[in-house]
Amino acid sequence: LDFLTGLTWSEIMDRFRAGEIDILPAVYETEERRSFTAFTDTYAVNPSVLVINKTRTDITDLDNMVGKTIAAIAGYAGTLAIEKRYPEIILLPVKGPLEGLKAVSFGTADGFVDTLGTVTWLMEVNFIPDIKILGESPLKKHEENLLRMGVAKDRILLAGILQKALDAVTREEKQTIRKRWLPLTTKGPEESAPLPLS
């Protein structure tokens, strides 16, 4: 397998639709994507979380961000959900998750929404100051937080091969992988809330 890195989400989707990328290893199923993507069954839950600056006491959730700014990545399922469900929130375009977290840290955005796994990993690796995970975002319904693999719709045999590989992974192996790559809790200002593993 050749892994492509350093691309924006829009670039990834453009290359995928052009047939230049064969597999999307961690993607959410959306109505639009169903038109050109064949998905495997879900293999993990990766909920969205709201990230804010540590100094902010006026933000408790997305519902009180009317008129405020959220850093947003074009084409992300979370961005599409914000546009649909919270039209009063102002979107600040950013190229990727790291740029979104930095926008919150530097105060150019009031918040940023992304998946728990991505946010916690980037916070740990990049030592981004002055930000905190406020908690799980109600932005997406449970079924919209389910990660899948995706291939071009005309490559149904490849989708079947990936599904067979996923089916061959035991429950214990899945638990070990999830514990390593996906955190088990979100940490709000005062407490931790358990997250489902499957």
CSV table of C-alpha atoms in Angstrom, one decimal:
chain,number,residue,atom,x,y,z
A,1,LEU,CA,0.0,0.0,0.0
A,2,ASP,CA,1.2,3.5,-0.8
A,3,PHE,CA,-0.1,6.1,1.7
A,4,LEU,CA,-0.7,9.7,0.6
A,5,THR,CA,-0.2,12.3,3.2
A,6,GLY,CA,-0.1,16.1,3.3
A,7,LEU,CA,-3.3,16.6,1.3
A,8,THR,CA,-6.3,18.7,2.3
A,9,TRP,CA,-9.6,16.9,2.6
A,10,SER,CA,-10.9,18.6,-0.6
A,11,GLU,CA,-7.7,17.3,-2.5
A,12,ILE,CA,-8.3,13.8,-1.1
A,13,MET,CA,-11.9,13.7,-2.3
A,14,ASP,CA,-11.0,15.2,-5.7
A,15,ARG,CA,-8.3,12.6,-6.3
A,16,PHE,CA,-10.6,9.8,-5.0
A,17,ARG,CA,-13.3,10.8,-7.4
A,18,ALA,CA,-10.7,11.0,-10.2
A,19,GLY,CA,-9.6,7.4,-9.5
A,20,GLU,CA,-6.2,8.5,-8.2
A,21,ILE,CA,-6.9,7.2,-4.7
A,22,ASP,CA,-8.2,3.7,-4.3
A,23,ILE,CA,-9.2,3.5,-0.6
A,24,LEU,CA,-10.5,5.9,1.9
A,25,PRO,CA,-9.5,4.1,5.1
A,26,ALA,CA,-11.4,6.2,7.6
A,27,VAL,CA,-14.5,8.0,6.2
A,28,TYR,CA,-18.0,8.8,7.3
A,29,GLU,CA,-20.9,7.7,5.1
A,30,THR,CA,-23.0,10.6,3.9
A,31,GLU,CA,-25.8,10.9,1.4
A,32,GLU,CA,-23.6,12.7,-1.2
A,33,ARG,CA,-20.8,10.2,-0.8
A,34,ARG,CA,-23.1,7.2,-1.4
A,35,SER,CA,-23.5,8.4,-5.0
A,36,PHE,CA,-19.8,7.6,-5.8
A,37,THR,CA,-18.6,5.4,-2.9
A,38,ALA,CA,-19.0,1.8,-1.8
A,39,PHE,CA,-18.6,1.5,1.9
A,40,THR,CA,-17.6,-1.3,4.2
A,41,ASP,CA,-19.5,-2.0,7.5
A,42,THR,CA,-18.5,0.3,10.3
A,43,TYR,CA,-15.5,-0.6,12.3
A,44,ALA,CA,-15.2,2.2,15.0
A,45,VAL,CA,-17.1,5.1,16.6
A,46,ASN,CA,-15.3,8.4,16.4
A,47,PRO,CA,-17.6,11.1,17.7
A,48,SER,CA,-17.2,14.8,17.0
A,49,VAL,CA,-16.0,17.1,19.8
A,50,LEU,CA,-16.1,20.9,20.3
A,51,VAL,CA,-12.7,22.5,21.0
A,52,ILE,CA,-12.5,26.0,22.5
A,53,ASN,CA,-9.9,28.3,24.0
A,54,LYS,CA,-9.2,27.6,27.7
A,55,THR,CA,-9.9,31.2,28.6
A,56,ARG,CA,-13.5,31.1,27.2
A,57,THR,CA,-16.2,30.8,29.8
A,58,ASP,CA,-19.1,32.0,27.6
A,59,ILE,CA,-19.2,28.8,25.4
A,60,THR,CA,-20.8,25.7,26.8
A,61,ASP,CA,-21.9,24.0,23.6
A,62,LEU,CA,-22.8,24.6,19.9
A,63,ASP,CA,-26.2,26.0,20.8
A,64,ASN,CA,-24.7,29.2,22.3
A,65,MET,CA,-22.3,29.8,19.4
A,66,VAL,CA,-24.8,31.8,17.4
A,67,GLY,CA,-22.9,34.7,15.8
A,68,LYS,CA,-19.6,33.2,16.8
A,69,THR,CA,-16.9,31.7,14.5
A,70,ILE,CA,-16.0,28.0,14.0
A,71,ALA,CA,-12.9,27.0,12.1
A,72,ALA,CA,-14.3,24.7,9.3
A,73,ILE,CA,-12.7,22.3,6.8
A,74,ALA,CA,-14.4,22.4,3.4
A,75,GLY,CA,-16.1,19.1,2.5
A,76,TYR,CA,-15.9,17.6,6.0
A,77,ALA,CA,-19.0,15.8,7.2
A,78,GLY,CA,-18.9,18.0,10.3
A,79,THR,CA,-18.7,21.2,8.3
A,80,LEU,CA,-21.7,20.1,6.2
A,81,ALA,CA,-23.7,19.3,9.4
A,82,ILE,CA,-22.9,22.8,10.8
A,83,GLU,CA,-24.0,24.5,7.6
A,84,LYS,CA,-27.3,22.5,7.7
A,85,ARG,CA,-28.1,22.5,11.5
A,86,TYR,CA,-26.4,25.8,12.7
A,87,PRO,CA,-26.7,28.3,9.9
A,88,GLU,CA,-26.2,31.2,12.4
A,89,ILE,CA,-22.6,30.1,13.1
A,90,ILE,CA,-19.9,31.9,11.1
A,91,LEU,CA,-17.5,29.5,9.3
A,92,LEU,CA,-13.8,30.3,9.1
A,93,PRO,CA,-12.3,28.2,6.3
A,94,VAL,CA,-9.1,26.3,7.3
A,95,LYS,CA,-7.1,23.7,5.3
A,96,GLY,CA,-7.0,21.0,7.9
A,97,PRO,CA,-7.5,20.0,11.6
A,98,LEU,CA,-4.1,21.4,12.8
A,99,GLU,CA,-4.9,24.8,11.3
A,100,GLY,CA,-8.3,24.7,12.9
A,101,LEU,CA,-6.9,23.9,16.4
A,102,LYS,CA,-4.3,26.7,16.0
A,103,ALA,CA,-7.1,29.2,15.0
A,104,VAL,CA,-8.8,28.4,18.4
A,105,SER,CA,-5.5,28.6,20.3
A,106,PHE,CA,-4.6,32.0,18.7
A,107,GLY,CA,-8.1,33.4,19.1
A,108,THR,CA,-9.0,33.8,15.4
A,109,ALA,CA,-11.8,31.3,15.8
A,110,ASP,CA,-14.2,30.8,18.8
A,111,GLY,CA,-14.3,27.0,18.3
A,112,PHE,CA,-13.4,24.0,16.1
A,113,VAL,CA,-15.3,20.8,15.7
A,114,ASP,CA,-13.6,17.6,14.6
A,115,THR,CA,-13.4,13.9,15.6
A,116,LEU,CA,-12.1,13.0,19.1
A,117,GLY,CA,-9.4,10.8,17.7
A,118,THR,CA,-8.0,13.5,15.4
A,119,VAL,CA,-8.2,16.3,18.0
A,120,THR,CA,-6.6,14.4,20.9
A,121,TRP,CA,-3.8,13.1,18.7
A,122,LEU,CA,-3.0,16.5,17.3
A,123,MET,CA,-3.1,18.1,20.7
A,124,GLU,CA,-0.7,15.6,22.1
A,125,VAL,CA,1.8,15.6,19.1
A,126,ASN,CA,1.8,19.3,18.6
A,127,PHE,CA,1.6,20.6,22.1
A,128,ILE,CA,-1.0,23.3,21.1
A,129,PRO,CA,-1.4,25.7,24.0
A,130,ASP,CA,-4.6,27.2,25.5
A,131,ILE,CA,-7.2,24.9,24.1
A,132,LYS,CA,-9.5,22.3,25.7
A,133,ILE,CA,-12.0,19.8,24.5
A,134,LEU,CA,-15.3,21.0,25.8
A,135,GLY,CA,-17.1,17.7,25.3
A,136,GLU,CA,-18.8,15.6,22.7
A,137,SER,CA,-20.6,17.7,20.1
A,138,PRO,CA,-24.3,17.0,19.4
A,139,LEU,CA,-23.5,17.9,15.8
A,140,LYS,CA,-23.9,14.5,14.4
A,141,LYS,CA,-26.3,11.6,15.2
A,142,HIS,CA,-24.7,8.4,16.4
A,143,GLU,CA,-24.9,6.7,13.0
A,144,GLU,CA,-23.0,9.7,11.5
A,145,ASN,CA,-20.1,9.0,13.8
A,146,LEU,CA,-19.4,5.5,12.5
A,147,LEU,CA,-16.1,5.2,10.6
A,148,ARG,CA,-16.0,3.0,7.5
A,149,MET,CA,-13.6,2.3,4.6
A,150,GLY,CA,-14.7,3.5,1.2
A,151,VAL,CA,-13.8,2.6,-2.4
A,152,ALA,CA,-15.0,3.9,-5.7
A,153,LYS,CA,-18.6,2.5,-6.4
A,154,ASP,CA,-17.4,0.6,-9.5
A,155,ARG,CA,-14.8,-1.3,-7.4
A,156,ILE,CA,-17.2,-3.4,-5.5
A,157,LEU,CA,-14.8,-6.4,-5.5
A,158,LEU,CA,-12.3,-4.3,-3.6
A,159,ALA,CA,-15.0,-3.3,-1.1
A,160,GLY,CA,-15.7,-7.0,-0.6
A,161,ILE,CA,-12.0,-7.8,0.0
A,162,LEU,CA,-11.8,-5.0,2.6
A,163,GLN,CA,-14.9,-6.2,4.3
A,164,LYS,CA,-13.6,-9.8,4.5
A,165,ALA,CA,-10.4,-8.4,6.1
A,166,LEU,CA,-12.4,-6.4,8.7
A,167,ASP,CA,-14.5,-9.4,9.4
A,168,ALA,CA,-11.4,-11.5,10.1
A,169,VAL,CA,-10.2,-9.1,12.9
A,170,THR,CA,-11.3,-10.5,16.3
A,171,ARG,CA,-13.2,-8.5,18.8
A,172,GLU,CA,-10.1,-8.6,21.1
A,173,GLU,CA,-7.9,-7.3,18.3
A,174,LYS,CA,-10.4,-4.5,17.6
A,175,GLN,CA,-10.4,-3.5,21.3
A,176,THR,CA,-6.6,-3.3,21.3
A,177,ILE,CA,-6.5,-1.2,18.2
A,178,ARG,CA,-9.2,1.2,19.4
A,179,LYS,CA,-7.5,1.7,22.8
A,180,ARG,CA,-4.3,2.6,21.0
A,181,TRP,CA,-5.8,5.0,18.4
A,182,LEU,CA,-9.1,6.2,19.6
A,183,PRO,CA,-9.4,7.7,23.1
A,184,LEU,CA,-12.0,6.3,25.4
A,185,THR,CA,-13.3,9.5,27.0
A,186,THR,CA,-13.9,13.2,26.3
A,187,LYS,CA,-12.8,15.5,29.0
A,188,GLY,CA,-15.0,18.4,29.6
A,189,PRO,CA,-14.2,21.3,31.9
A,190,GLU,CA,-15.0,19.3,35.1
A,191,GLU,CA,-15.5,15.6,34.2
A,192,SER,CA,-14.9,12.8,31.8
A,193,ALA,CA,-17.6,11.1,29.9
A,194,PRO,CA,-17.2,7.5,28.6
A,195,LEU,CA,-17.5,6.9,24.9
A,196,PRO,CA,-18.7,3.7,23.2
A,197,LEU,CA,-16.1,1.6,21.5
A,198,SER,CA,-18.4,0.0,18.9
